[in-house]
Structure formats: C-alpha cells, structure tokens
Amino acid sequence: MAIGFGVSSSRWADIHLDKETEHAAALSSVAFLKQVLQAAKKASTLPVQDALGEHLTVDFESFDPKHLDFILATVASGEVRIATRGGAVKAEETQIPGLWRLEENGHQRFVFASLPQSVLSAVHEGEYPLTLPEQAPEGVFSSPAILKELASAQASCNVDQMDFDPPHMVELTRQPVEKADMQWMKSILGQGDTQIWLSGFANARMQSTRYRAIWRSTLLNKAGKTLLDSFVVTLIPPEVPTSPEEFSDSVAACQELIEWLEGDLARGVL
C-alpha cells in the first residue's frame, strides 16, 4: 500500500488479508470514509451549538466482519479514551477529529460528534451543587479554602453545556495539601463514574467526582512522574471533546485518506 505524508504504514502492519478480501475491505473503507466526510462537511457549516450533537452513527454490524480490522486500522486510534457507567460505555477517539469508536453494553458503532451522546449524558448526572459542611475537622489546613473555591467556580460555571475555553483550575501540586486535607476532600467530593485517559507528549488521567463539573486531573510524564495535580471545574475537560472548529480538520483528514486508498486501488496496490 502506498502511504502519503502523515500516515504510517505500521497501522496496517498486523492486518493480514488475502488480496481479494483486502481489495473489498479497501472499497468498504472508502465508502465509510465518504459517509464521514459528508457528516464532517455538514457539521463544519453549522452554528456551534447545533454542531455539538451526533451527526453520523454507523453500527459495526453494517460492515462485513472480515473488513472491520482494515477499517479500524485505517481510521486508527487517537489520543482520548473514556470509560463510564461502570465500564458499560467506552469511547475511543480515532485519528479523524470527531470520529469516535463507541461501545455500549457490548454493542459497537462509529459516531461522528464532538462527544458521543452517551458520554455526555453520563457526565450530566453528577450531583449539583457542591454543598460543604459548616465545620471542617481538626487537622486539615488548606482543604476548606480549596473546597470553597471549587463550590464558587461550580456555581459560576455552565454545568449543562460543553465549554471549550480553559476551565477554572485549582492546582494541588504546589500547595501545602496534607494527607488529612486530601482525605477530607475525597470524602466530600467522592468519586464519579467517568474516567478519561489522554496520551500524547504527556499522559493525563481525569476522574469525575460525584459532583457535576468537578474533576480531578493528573498530568504524568512518560516515566509516570506527576507533573500537575489539580481539580478542574467544567462539564467535561475541553481537551476531551472535538471542538466544532476542528471539523474542518476532519474534512481534510477524510479527503486525504480517501485519496490514498483510491489511488492505491486505481494502481492495483489494493
């Protein structure tokens, strides 16, 4: 297969198909990518709020099972993984912005959206507002002020809508947060049902609390050392969903992949 700039042939390295099946899988991939392309073009022209919904859903069952590995290798894996509802819902970003691989109760499909609706519904279900006890226990120092700041930020945040601006952040890394402070904050905030992992130059882990729009976010270097530990206040951290402004990149990514595949099909490489 001839590979263009920006795409590594390693994504297909473990796909071993006979020539006839590979040809059919490439045709199936092109047809699917053209569906995604049309959805991306339409979404890129919509006002921001209208662009936030799901624009395309394609069940894995609509593909020939023998073609799925090739299709999955073509769109490849992106940098975001999400698990929620006790692991019953899992989402993985592909390398086409806005195209997600989604699994719900064992059923898999592709979704083109800023964020799959099932994930968005899950993060909406956190408790609101954050309420604090009148008195803090003995032995805590910084946590009362941190919790008050989180409560204030939550009250001023639009907890019903995705926001792509930088969220309010309370950094813990350089604060005098003692063990008793962390234990008390954990007992107040609890742990929510949504976990997010981001890979890239560094790795990030984001864990929802039981309160809507309050997240614990940890940034780690490749050696696993914590670079930043913080709470962020936003419905979902803005680096997770695809912003509507990125849908033009989705169009370009689809067009590039289609051109590569159709070029190889025309040359008989596939």
Short mmCIF file of N, CA, C and O in Angstrom, two decimals, residues 26-156:
data_model
loop_
_atom_site.label_atom_id
_atom_site.label_comp_id
_atom_site.label_asym_id
_atom_site.label_seq_id
_atom_site.Cartn_x
_atom_site.Cartn_y
_atom_site.Cartn_z
N ALA A 26 -10.79 -2.39 1.36
CA ALA A 26 -10.41 -1.02 0.99
C ALA A 26 -11.59 -0.28 0.39
O ALA A 26 -11.82 0.90 0.69
N LEU A 27 -12.37 -0.96 -0.46
CA LEU A 27 -13.57 -0.34 -1.02
C LEU A 27 -14.58 0.02 0.07
O LEU A 27 -15.20 1.09 0.06
N SER A 28 -14.74 -0.89 1.03
CA SER A 28 -15.64 -0.64 2.16
C SER A 28 -15.16 0.55 2.99
O SER A 28 -15.97 1.37 3.44
N SER A 29 -13.85 0.66 3.16
CA SER A 29 -13.28 1.77 3.91
C SER A 29 -13.54 3.10 3.21
O SER A 29 -13.89 4.09 3.85
N VAL A 30 -13.37 3.11 1.89
CA VAL A 30 -13.62 4.33 1.13
C VAL A 30 -15.09 4.74 1.25
O VAL A 30 -15.40 5.93 1.48
N ALA A 31 -15.99 3.79 1.12
CA ALA A 31 -17.42 4.10 1.23
C ALA A 31 -17.74 4.67 2.60
O ALA A 31 -18.51 5.65 2.72
N PHE A 32 -17.18 4.08 3.65
CA PHE A 32 -17.41 4.58 5.01
C PHE A 32 -16.83 5.97 5.18
O PHE A 32 -17.47 6.88 5.74
N LEU A 33 -15.61 6.18 4.71
CA LEU A 33 -14.97 7.49 4.85
C LEU A 33 -15.75 8.58 4.12
O LEU A 33 -15.79 9.73 4.57
N LYS A 34 -16.38 8.22 3.01
CA LYS A 34 -17.20 9.21 2.30
C LYS A 34 -18.44 9.59 3.12
O LYS A 34 -18.88 10.75 3.07
N GLN A 35 -18.98 8.65 3.88
CA GLN A 35 -20.08 8.97 4.80
C GLN A 35 -19.60 9.95 5.88
O GLN A 35 -20.28 10.93 6.20
N VAL A 36 -18.43 9.65 6.45
CA VAL A 36 -17.87 10.52 7.48
C VAL A 36 -17.57 11.90 6.90
O VAL A 36 -17.83 12.93 7.53
N LEU A 37 -17.04 11.92 5.68
CA LEU A 37 -16.72 13.19 5.03
C LEU A 37 -17.95 14.07 4.88
O LEU A 37 -17.92 15.27 5.18
N GLN A 38 -19.06 13.48 4.44
CA GLN A 38 -20.29 14.26 4.28
C GLN A 38 -20.79 14.79 5.62
O GLN A 38 -21.24 15.93 5.73
N ALA A 39 -20.70 13.96 6.67
CA ALA A 39 -21.12 14.40 8.00
C ALA A 39 -20.23 15.53 8.49
O ALA A 39 -20.71 16.51 9.08
N ALA A 40 -18.92 15.41 8.26
CA ALA A 40 -17.98 16.44 8.70
C ALA A 40 -18.21 17.75 7.96
O ALA A 40 -18.15 18.83 8.56
N LYS A 41 -18.45 17.66 6.66
CA LYS A 41 -18.72 18.88 5.87
C LYS A 41 -19.96 19.59 6.38
O LYS A 41 -19.96 20.81 6.56
N LYS A 42 -21.01 18.82 6.64
CA LYS A 42 -22.25 19.43 7.14
C LYS A 42 -22.03 20.05 8.51
O LYS A 42 -22.45 21.18 8.78
N ALA A 43 -21.38 19.30 9.42
CA ALA A 43 -21.16 19.79 10.78
C ALA A 43 -20.30 21.05 10.79
O ALA A 43 -20.50 21.94 11.62
N SER A 44 -19.35 21.15 9.86
CA SER A 44 -18.44 22.29 9.84
C SER A 44 -19.14 23.59 9.44
O SER A 44 -18.60 24.67 9.66
N THR A 45 -20.34 23.48 8.88
CA THR A 45 -21.07 24.68 8.45
C THR A 45 -22.11 25.13 9.46
O THR A 45 -22.72 26.18 9.29
N LEU A 46 -22.32 24.36 10.52
CA LEU A 46 -23.38 24.66 11.48
C LEU A 46 -22.91 25.64 12.55
O LEU A 46 -21.73 25.69 12.88
N PRO A 47 -23.85 26.41 13.14
CA PRO A 47 -23.50 27.20 14.32
C PRO A 47 -23.00 26.28 15.43
O PRO A 47 -23.36 25.10 15.48
N VAL A 48 -22.19 26.82 16.33
CA VAL A 48 -21.50 26.00 17.33
C VAL A 48 -22.46 25.11 18.10
O VAL A 48 -22.24 23.90 18.24
N GLN A 49 -23.55 25.67 18.62
CA GLN A 49 -24.46 24.86 19.44
C GLN A 49 -25.12 23.75 18.64
O GLN A 49 -25.33 22.65 19.15
N ASP A 50 -25.44 24.01 17.38
CA ASP A 50 -26.04 22.97 16.53
C ASP A 50 -25.02 21.91 16.15
O ASP A 50 -25.38 20.76 15.87
N ALA A 51 -23.75 22.28 16.16
CA ALA A 51 -22.69 21.36 15.73
C ALA A 51 -22.29 20.37 16.82
O ALA A 51 -21.54 19.43 16.56
N LEU A 52 -22.81 20.55 18.03
CA LEU A 52 -22.35 19.72 19.14
C LEU A 52 -23.00 18.35 19.21
O LEU A 52 -22.56 17.49 19.95
N GLY A 53 -24.07 18.12 18.46
CA GLY A 53 -24.77 16.84 18.51
C GLY A 53 -24.08 15.76 17.68
O GLY A 53 -23.01 15.96 17.11
N GLU A 54 -24.72 14.58 17.63
CA GLU A 54 -24.20 13.49 16.81
C GLU A 54 -24.67 13.67 15.36
O GLU A 54 -25.84 13.91 15.11
N HIS A 55 -23.73 13.54 14.43
CA HIS A 55 -24.03 13.79 13.02
C HIS A 55 -24.04 12.52 12.18
O HIS A 55 -24.50 12.55 11.04
N LEU A 56 -23.52 11.44 12.72
CA LEU A 56 -23.48 10.18 11.98
C LEU A 56 -23.30 9.04 12.98
O LEU A 56 -22.54 9.15 13.93
N THR A 57 -24.04 7.95 12.74
CA THR A 57 -23.88 6.73 13.52
C THR A 57 -23.84 5.57 12.54
O THR A 57 -24.73 5.44 11.70
N VAL A 58 -22.81 4.73 12.66
CA VAL A 58 -22.66 3.56 11.78
C VAL A 58 -22.35 2.36 12.66
O VAL A 58 -21.27 2.30 13.27
N ASP A 59 -23.27 1.41 12.74
CA ASP A 59 -23.05 0.20 13.54
C ASP A 59 -21.98 -0.67 12.91
O ASP A 59 -21.89 -0.79 11.68
N PHE A 60 -21.19 -1.32 13.76
CA PHE A 60 -20.21 -2.26 13.25
C PHE A 60 -20.88 -3.40 12.48
O PHE A 60 -20.28 -3.98 11.57
N GLU A 61 -22.12 -3.71 12.83
CA GLU A 61 -22.84 -4.80 12.16
C GLU A 61 -23.12 -4.49 10.70
O GLU A 61 -23.45 -5.40 9.93
N SER A 62 -23.00 -3.23 10.31
CA SER A 62 -23.25 -2.87 8.91
C SER A 62 -22.06 -3.22 8.01
O SER A 62 -22.17 -3.15 6.79
N PHE A 63 -20.92 -3.58 8.62
CA PHE A 63 -19.74 -3.94 7.85
C PHE A 63 -19.59 -5.46 7.77
O PHE A 63 -20.02 -6.18 8.67
N ASP A 64 -18.97 -5.91 6.71
CA ASP A 64 -18.56 -7.31 6.64
C ASP A 64 -17.52 -7.53 7.74
O ASP A 64 -16.53 -6.78 7.82
N PRO A 65 -17.71 -8.50 8.63
CA PRO A 65 -16.74 -8.71 9.73
C PRO A 65 -15.31 -8.87 9.25
O PRO A 65 -14.37 -8.49 9.97
N LYS A 66 -15.11 -9.40 8.05
CA LYS A 66 -13.76 -9.58 7.53
C LYS A 66 -13.09 -8.26 7.18
O LYS A 66 -11.87 -8.21 6.99
N HIS A 67 -13.88 -7.19 7.08
CA HIS A 67 -13.34 -5.88 6.69
C HIS A 67 -13.04 -4.99 7.89
O HIS A 67 -12.36 -3.96 7.74
N LEU A 68 -13.56 -5.34 9.06
CA LEU A 68 -13.51 -4.42 10.20
C LEU A 68 -12.08 -4.09 10.63
O LEU A 68 -11.78 -2.92 10.93
N ASP A 69 -11.21 -5.08 10.68
CA ASP A 69 -9.84 -4.80 11.11
C ASP A 69 -9.16 -3.80 10.18
O ASP A 69 -8.42 -2.91 10.63
N PHE A 70 -9.41 -3.91 8.89
CA PHE A 70 -8.83 -2.98 7.92
C PHE A 70 -9.40 -1.58 8.14
O PHE A 70 -8.67 -0.58 8.13
N ILE A 71 -10.71 -1.49 8.36
CA ILE A 71 -11.35 -0.19 8.57
C ILE A 71 -10.83 0.46 9.85
O ILE A 71 -10.50 1.66 9.88
N LEU A 72 -10.73 -0.33 10.92
CA LEU A 72 -10.23 0.20 12.19
C LEU A 72 -8.78 0.65 12.06
O LEU A 72 -8.39 1.67 12.64
N ALA A 73 -7.98 -0.08 11.29
CA ALA A 73 -6.60 0.34 11.08
C ALA A 73 -6.54 1.62 10.26
O ALA A 73 -5.66 2.46 10.47
N THR A 74 -7.47 1.78 9.34
CA THR A 74 -7.49 2.98 8.50
C THR A 74 -7.77 4.24 9.31
O THR A 74 -7.08 5.26 9.17
N VAL A 75 -8.78 4.19 10.19
CA VAL A 75 -9.10 5.38 10.99
C VAL A 75 -8.15 5.50 12.18
O VAL A 75 -7.97 6.59 12.74
N ALA A 76 -7.55 4.39 12.60
CA ALA A 76 -6.54 4.33 13.67
C ALA A 76 -7.08 4.86 15.00
O ALA A 76 -8.22 5.33 15.09
N SER A 77 -6.26 4.75 16.02
CA SER A 77 -6.65 5.20 17.36
C SER A 77 -6.09 6.58 17.63
O SER A 77 -4.94 6.88 17.29
N GLY A 78 -6.90 7.42 18.27
CA GLY A 78 -6.46 8.75 18.64
C GLY A 78 -5.90 8.79 20.05
O GLY A 78 -5.43 7.78 20.57
N GLU A 79 -6.01 9.95 20.69
CA GLU A 79 -5.34 10.16 21.98
C GLU A 79 -6.28 10.10 23.18
O GLU A 79 -5.82 10.19 24.32
N VAL A 80 -7.58 9.93 22.95
CA VAL A 80 -8.54 10.00 24.06
C VAL A 80 -9.26 8.67 24.22
O VAL A 80 -9.74 8.08 23.24
N ARG A 81 -9.33 8.19 25.46
CA ARG A 81 -10.14 7.02 25.80
C ARG A 81 -11.01 7.37 27.01
O ARG A 81 -10.55 8.05 27.93
N ILE A 82 -12.24 6.89 26.98
CA ILE A 82 -13.21 7.22 28.04
C ILE A 82 -13.92 5.95 28.46
O ILE A 82 -14.28 5.12 27.62
N ALA A 83 -14.13 5.81 29.76
CA ALA A 83 -14.97 4.72 30.28
C ALA A 83 -15.94 5.32 31.29
O ALA A 83 -15.55 6.14 32.13
N THR A 84 -17.21 4.91 31.20
CA THR A 84 -18.21 5.43 32.12
C THR A 84 -19.31 4.39 32.31
O THR A 84 -19.29 3.34 31.68
N ARG A 85 -20.25 4.69 33.19
CA ARG A 85 -21.34 3.78 33.54
C ARG A 85 -20.81 2.39 33.91
O ARG A 85 -21.26 1.37 33.39
N GLY A 86 -19.82 2.39 34.82
CA GLY A 86 -19.27 1.13 35.28
C GLY A 86 -18.56 0.34 34.21
O GLY A 86 -18.42 -0.88 34.33
N GLY A 87 -18.07 1.02 33.18
CA GLY A 87 -17.39 0.35 32.08
C GLY A 87 -18.31 -0.15 30.99
O GLY A 87 -17.86 -0.69 29.98
N ALA A 88 -19.63 0.03 31.16
CA ALA A 88 -20.58 -0.42 30.14
C ALA A 88 -20.51 0.46 28.89
O ALA A 88 -20.89 0.02 27.80
N VAL A 89 -20.03 1.69 29.05
CA VAL A 89 -19.86 2.60 27.92
C VAL A 89 -18.37 2.94 27.80
O VAL A 89 -17.75 3.40 28.76
N LYS A 90 -17.81 2.69 26.63
CA LYS A 90 -16.41 3.00 26.35
C LYS A 90 -16.33 3.75 25.03
O LYS A 90 -17.00 3.38 24.07
N ALA A 91 -15.51 4.77 24.99
CA ALA A 91 -15.34 5.54 23.77
C ALA A 91 -13.86 5.75 23.52
O ALA A 91 -13.08 5.98 24.45
N GLU A 92 -13.48 5.66 22.27
CA GLU A 92 -12.09 5.90 21.87
C GLU A 92 -12.09 6.81 20.65
O GLU A 92 -12.78 6.57 19.66
N GLU A 93 -11.32 7.88 20.75
CA GLU A 93 -11.16 8.79 19.63
C GLU A 93 -10.36 8.11 18.52
O GLU A 93 -9.46 7.32 18.79
N THR A 94 -10.71 8.37 17.27
CA THR A 94 -9.89 7.92 16.15
C THR A 94 -8.97 9.07 15.74
O THR A 94 -8.98 10.14 16.35
N GLN A 95 -8.18 8.86 14.69
CA GLN A 95 -7.30 9.93 14.23
C GLN A 95 -8.01 10.89 13.27
O GLN A 95 -7.39 11.81 12.76
N ILE A 96 -9.30 10.67 13.07
CA ILE A 96 -10.12 11.66 12.36
C ILE A 96 -10.86 12.46 13.44
O ILE A 96 -11.67 11.89 14.17
N PRO A 97 -10.58 13.75 13.59
CA PRO A 97 -11.22 14.52 14.65
C PRO A 97 -12.76 14.40 14.58
O PRO A 97 -13.36 14.57 13.53
N GLY A 98 -13.35 14.06 15.72
CA GLY A 98 -14.81 13.95 15.79
C GLY A 98 -15.34 12.56 15.50
O GLY A 98 -16.53 12.31 15.73
N LEU A 99 -14.51 11.66 15.00
CA LEU A 99 -14.96 10.29 14.75
C LEU A 99 -14.55 9.42 15.93
O LEU A 99 -13.36 9.29 16.22
N TRP A 100 -15.54 8.82 16.59
CA TRP A 100 -15.33 8.03 17.79
C TRP A 100 -15.74 6.58 17.54
O TRP A 100 -16.71 6.31 16.85
N ARG A 101 -14.99 5.69 18.16
CA ARG A 101 -15.40 4.29 18.25
C ARG A 101 -16.08 4.11 19.61
O ARG A 101 -15.47 4.36 20.65
N LEU A 102 -17.32 3.72 19.59
CA LEU A 102 -18.13 3.67 20.82
C LEU A 102 -18.63 2.26 21.07
O LEU A 102 -19.10 1.58 20.15
N GLU A 103 -18.52 1.82 22.32
CA GLU A 103 -19.09 0.54 22.73
C GLU A 103 -20.06 0.77 23.87
O GLU A 103 -19.71 1.40 24.88
N GLU A 104 -21.29 0.30 23.72
CA GLU A 104 -22.30 0.39 24.77
C GLU A 104 -22.88 -0.99 25.01
O GLU A 104 -23.50 -1.57 24.12
N ASN A 105 -22.63 -1.51 26.21
CA ASN A 105 -23.13 -2.83 26.58
C ASN A 105 -22.77 -3.88 25.53
O ASN A 105 -23.59 -4.72 25.15
N GLY A 106 -21.53 -3.81 25.04
CA GLY A 106 -21.04 -4.78 24.08
C GLY A 106 -21.38 -4.49 22.64
O GLY A 106 -20.86 -5.16 21.73
N HIS A 107 -22.23 -3.49 22.37
CA HIS A 107 -22.60 -3.14 21.00
C HIS A 107 -21.69 -2.01 20.52
O HIS A 107 -21.58 -0.97 21.17
N GLN A 108 -21.05 -2.19 19.36
CA GLN A 108 -20.09 -1.21 18.88
C GLN A 108 -20.58 -0.46 17.65
O GLN A 108 -21.26 -1.03 16.79
N ARG A 109 -20.19 0.80 17.60
CA ARG A 109 -20.54 1.63 16.44
C ARG A 109 -19.56 2.78 16.33
O ARG A 109 -18.84 3.10 17.28
N PHE A 110 -19.52 3.39 15.16
CA PHE A 110 -18.80 4.64 14.97
C PHE A 110 -19.80 5.79 15.14
O PHE A 110 -20.95 5.70 14.72
N VAL A 111 -19.32 6.87 15.76
CA VAL A 111 -20.13 8.06 15.94
C VAL A 111 -19.31 9.27 15.52
O VAL A 111 -18.13 9.38 15.91
N PHE A 112 -19.90 10.16 14.72
CA PHE A 112 -19.23 11.42 14.42
C PHE A 112 -19.92 12.51 15.23
O PHE A 112 -21.10 12.80 15.03
N ALA A 113 -19.17 13.10 16.15
CA ALA A 113 -19.72 14.10 17.07
C ALA A 113 -18.58 14.76 17.83
O ALA A 113 -17.46 14.25 17.87
N SER A 114 -18.88 15.89 18.46
CA SER A 114 -17.90 16.45 19.39
C SER A 114 -17.61 15.46 20.50
O SER A 114 -16.46 15.26 20.90
N LEU A 115 -18.67 14.81 20.98
CA LEU A 115 -18.57 13.82 22.03
C LEU A 115 -19.78 12.91 21.92
O LEU A 115 -20.90 13.41 21.71
N PRO A 116 -19.62 11.59 22.01
CA PRO A 116 -20.80 10.72 21.94
C PRO A 116 -21.84 11.09 22.99
O PRO A 116 -21.51 11.40 24.14
N GLN A 117 -23.10 11.04 22.61
CA GLN A 117 -24.19 11.46 23.48
C GLN A 117 -24.24 10.64 24.77
O GLN A 117 -24.56 11.18 25.84
N SER A 118 -23.92 9.37 24.71
CA SER A 118 -23.97 8.54 25.91
C SER A 118 -22.94 8.98 26.94
O SER A 118 -23.19 8.91 28.15
N VAL A 119 -21.79 9.48 26.49
CA VAL A 119 -20.79 10.01 27.42
C VAL A 119 -21.27 11.33 27.99
O VAL A 119 -21.17 11.59 29.20
N LEU A 120 -21.81 12.18 27.12
CA LEU A 120 -22.29 13.48 27.58
C LEU A 120 -23.42 13.32 28.59
O LEU A 120 -23.48 14.03 29.60
N SER A 121 -24.31 12.35 28.36
CA SER A 121 -25.40 12.10 29.31
C SER A 121 -24.85 11.66 30.65
O SER A 121 -25.36 12.06 31.71
N ALA A 122 -23.81 10.84 30.63
CA ALA A 122 -23.25 10.33 31.88
C ALA A 122 -22.65 11.45 32.73
O ALA A 122 -22.85 11.49 33.95
N VAL A 123 -21.93 12.39 32.10
CA VAL A 123 -21.30 13.45 32.90
C VAL A 123 -22.31 14.47 33.39
O VAL A 123 -22.04 15.22 34.34
N HIS A 124 -23.49 14.50 32.77
CA HIS A 124 -24.56 15.40 33.24
C HIS A 124 -25.18 14.92 34.56
O HIS A 124 -25.87 15.69 35.22
N GLU A 125 -24.95 13.67 34.91
CA GLU A 125 -25.69 13.07 36.02
C GLU A 125 -25.07 13.31 37.39
O GLU A 125 -25.59 12.85 38.40
N GLY A 126 -23.96 14.03 37.45
CA GLY A 126 -23.35 14.31 38.74
C GLY A 126 -24.25 15.19 39.61
O GLY A 126 -25.10 15.92 39.11
N GLU A 127 -24.05 15.12 40.91
CA GLU A 127 -24.85 15.90 41.84
C GLU A 127 -24.53 17.40 41.70
O GLU A 127 -23.43 17.78 41.31
N TYR A 128 -25.50 18.22 42.04
CA TYR A 128 -25.33 19.66 41.97
C TYR A 128 -26.29 20.31 42.95
O TYR A 128 -27.43 19.89 43.06
N PRO A 129 -25.85 21.34 43.69
CA PRO A 129 -24.50 21.91 43.73
C PRO A 129 -23.64 21.22 44.79
O PRO A 129 -24.12 20.40 45.57
N LEU A 130 -22.35 21.59 44.81
CA LEU A 130 -21.46 21.13 45.84
C LEU A 130 -21.82 21.82 47.15
O LEU A 130 -21.84 23.06 47.23
N THR A 131 -22.17 21.06 48.16
CA THR A 131 -22.50 21.61 49.47
C THR A 131 -21.44 21.19 50.47
O THR A 131 -21.00 20.04 50.47
N LEU A 132 -21.04 22.12 51.32
CA LEU A 132 -19.95 21.87 52.25
C LEU A 132 -20.46 21.89 53.69
O LEU A 132 -21.39 22.64 54.02
N PRO A 133 -19.86 21.07 54.54
CA PRO A 133 -20.24 21.11 55.96
C PRO A 133 -19.86 22.45 56.58
O PRO A 133 -18.96 23.14 56.10
N GLU A 134 -20.56 22.81 57.65
CA GLU A 134 -20.31 24.10 58.28
C GLU A 134 -18.94 24.15 58.94
O GLU A 134 -18.31 25.21 59.02
N GLN A 135 -18.48 23.01 59.45
CA GLN A 135 -17.19 22.99 60.12
C GLN A 135 -16.28 21.93 59.51
O GLN A 135 -16.75 20.86 59.11
N ALA A 136 -15.00 22.25 59.46
CA ALA A 136 -14.01 21.29 58.97
C ALA A 136 -13.44 20.52 60.16
O ALA A 136 -13.38 21.04 61.27
N PRO A 137 -13.04 19.29 59.96
CA PRO A 137 -12.46 18.52 61.06
C PRO A 137 -11.09 19.06 61.47
O PRO A 137 -10.44 19.79 60.71
N GLU A 138 -10.67 18.71 62.65
CA GLU A 138 -9.35 19.12 63.12
C GLU A 138 -8.28 18.45 62.26
O GLU A 138 -8.45 17.35 61.77
N GLY A 139 -7.18 19.15 62.10
CA GLY A 139 -6.04 18.59 61.38
C GLY A 139 -5.98 18.95 59.91
O GLY A 139 -4.99 18.65 59.25
N VAL A 140 -7.04 19.58 59.38
CA VAL A 140 -6.99 20.00 57.97
C VAL A 140 -6.52 21.44 57.92
O VAL A 140 -6.70 22.22 58.85
N PHE A 141 -5.90 21.80 56.80
CA PHE A 141 -5.33 23.14 56.69
C PHE A 141 -5.83 23.87 55.44
O PHE A 141 -6.52 24.86 55.52
N SER A 142 -5.48 23.32 54.27
CA SER A 142 -5.79 24.02 53.02
C SER A 142 -7.11 23.60 52.39
O SER A 142 -7.66 24.32 51.56
N SER A 143 -7.63 22.43 52.76
CA SER A 143 -8.80 21.89 52.06
C SER A 143 -10.08 22.73 52.19
O SER A 143 -10.84 22.80 51.22
N PRO A 144 -10.37 23.38 53.34
CA PRO A 144 -11.58 24.20 53.36
C PRO A 144 -11.58 25.30 52.30
O PRO A 144 -12.60 25.53 51.63
N ALA A 145 -10.44 25.96 52.13
CA ALA A 145 -10.36 27.03 51.13
C ALA A 145 -10.48 26.46 49.71
O ALA A 145 -11.12 27.06 48.83
N ILE A 146 -9.87 25.30 49.47
CA ILE A 146 -9.95 24.67 48.15
C ILE A 146 -11.38 24.29 47.82
O ILE A 146 -11.88 24.55 46.72
N LEU A 147 -12.07 23.69 48.76
CA LEU A 147 -13.46 23.27 48.53
C LEU A 147 -14.36 24.48 48.31
O LEU A 147 -15.27 24.44 47.47
N LYS A 148 -14.14 25.55 49.06
CA LYS A 148 -14.94 26.77 48.85
C LYS A 148 -14.69 27.34 47.45
O LYS A 148 -15.63 27.80 46.79
N GLU A 149 -13.44 27.30 47.01
CA GLU A 149 -13.14 27.79 45.67
C GLU A 149 -13.82 26.93 44.60
O GLU A 149 -14.35 27.44 43.62
N LEU A 150 -13.82 25.60 44.80
CA LEU A 150 -14.49 24.71 43.85
C LEU A 150 -15.99 24.96 43.82
O LEU A 150 -16.60 24.97 42.75
N ALA A 151 -16.58 25.16 45.00
CA ALA A 151 -18.02 25.42 45.06
C ALA A 151 -18.37 26.73 44.35
O ALA A 151 -19.37 26.82 43.62
N SER A 152 -17.53 27.74 44.55
CA SER A 152 -17.76 29.03 43.89
C SER A 152 -17.61 28.92 42.38
O SER A 152 -18.41 29.46 41.61
N ALA A 153 -16.57 28.19 41.93
CA ALA A 153 -16.35 28.01 40.50
C ALA A 153 -17.48 27.21 39.87
O ALA A 153 -17.93 27.53 38.76
N GLN A 154 -17.97 26.19 40.57
CA GLN A 154 -19.09 25.40 40.04
C GLN A 154 -20.34 26.26 39.90
O GLN A 154 -21.08 26.16 38.93
N ALA A 155 -20.58 27.14 40.88
CA ALA A 155 -21.77 28.00 40.85
C ALA A 155 -21.74 28.98 39.68
O ALA A 155 -22.80 29.37 39.17
N SER A 156 -20.54 29.37 39.25
CA SER A 156 -20.43 30.32 38.14
C SER A 156 -20.20 29.65 36.80
O SER A 156 -20.11 30.32 35.77
#
